[in-house]
């Protein structure tokens, strides 16, 4: 069984606003080429001995600059090899017709997971509750639940200039997991660096909530999540490449393996669990 990287940012860099773009710095020309050529990215996966990757794309017109065009990009990119590239797409919390839109993304565009980024989309995951500003979030969750499509939530902080970090607190997903018990919820970044205990609690409490480790330097995982091995049947690994601080995708995997977790724990996290959450084509 092969390894899955559950979190890579293959996204149209030219859609980004100037400030977040600047954070990618000198690597921009190299990255632009990978973002335009799926074959180059597949070669990176080959060198790292990674079978599959989840291509993260989401909407964030105000904070990052990503508009609905990213869904088209994600869909087209993954079509280069759908057995290895798993496309995700986004939707805004006030979309007028989430049921139609998510069904279209999944059925017509081959989108296999929805990514929502509360600190970059400026909403709380439970903002559908009575009197709150985004009642249509309920339709987003219900539709994903009905179609069996996972929703990946960014949890934890973001250092991009206009991000609002209060929206990154995992505990607001407690309501979502209670109200949509069949919805598969992935807690990207495990609430790092402020809320790992909340993320671990939700993962233990709800059968359909998964902990995802991307964006945490692997050597610091034992400090952030000392009880990681106990949660291994509910945990996924991702690199967050090429996010700030992640220079090399393969090196990130080597650092994870170097933690010396028991072989069955590593196999669950790197190989088996991703195939339960992101089913093979
Ligand atoms: Zn990310």
PDB file of C-alpha atoms and ligand atoms in Angstrom, residues 7-9 56 58 115 117 120 152 154 160 188-189 192 212 214-215 239-241 243-244, ligand 1:
ATOM      1  CA  UNK A   7      -2.091  18.299   2.371  1.00  0.00           C
ATOM      2  CA  UNK A   8      -0.179  19.954  -0.460  1.00  0.00           C
ATOM      3  CA  UNK A   9      -0.838  23.419  -1.835  1.00  0.00           C
ATOM      4  CA  UNK A  56      -5.593  21.738  -1.443  1.00  0.00           C
ATOM      5  CA  UNK A  58     -10.138  26.850  -1.258  1.00  0.00           C
ATOM      6  CA  UNK A 115     -11.624  22.662   1.901  1.00  0.00           C
ATOM      7  CA  UNK A 117     -10.469  27.912   5.724  1.00  0.00           C
ATOM      8  CA  UNK A 120      -9.037  33.127   5.550  1.00  0.00           C
ATOM      9  CA  UNK A 152     -11.097  19.631   5.411  1.00  0.00           C
ATOM     10  CA  UNK A 154      -8.068  24.637   8.480  1.00  0.00           C
ATOM     11  CA  UNK A 160      -0.862  35.568   6.322  1.00  0.00           C
ATOM     12  CA  UNK A 188      -6.014  20.207   9.156  1.00  0.00           C
ATOM     13  CA  UNK A 189      -2.934  21.207  11.181  1.00  0.00           C
ATOM     14  CA  UNK A 192      -1.514  24.101  15.876  1.00  0.00           C
ATOM     15  CA  UNK A 212      -4.315  15.903  10.277  1.00  0.00           C
ATOM     16  CA  UNK A 214       0.402  19.050   8.191  1.00  0.00           C
ATOM     17  CA  UNK A 215       2.170  22.309   8.912  1.00  0.00           C
ATOM     18  CA  UNK A 239       3.421  18.066   4.437  1.00  0.00           C
ATOM     19  CA  UNK A 240       1.768  21.455   3.684  1.00  0.00           C
ATOM     20  CA  UNK A 241       4.370  21.778   0.897  1.00  0.00           C
ATOM     21  CA  UNK A 243       3.972  26.416   2.595  1.00  0.00           C
ATOM     22  CA  UNK A 244       6.246  28.651   4.663  1.00  0.00           C
TER      23      UNK A 244
HETATM   24 ZN1  LIG B   1      -2.190  24.290   4.277  1.00  0.00          ZN
END
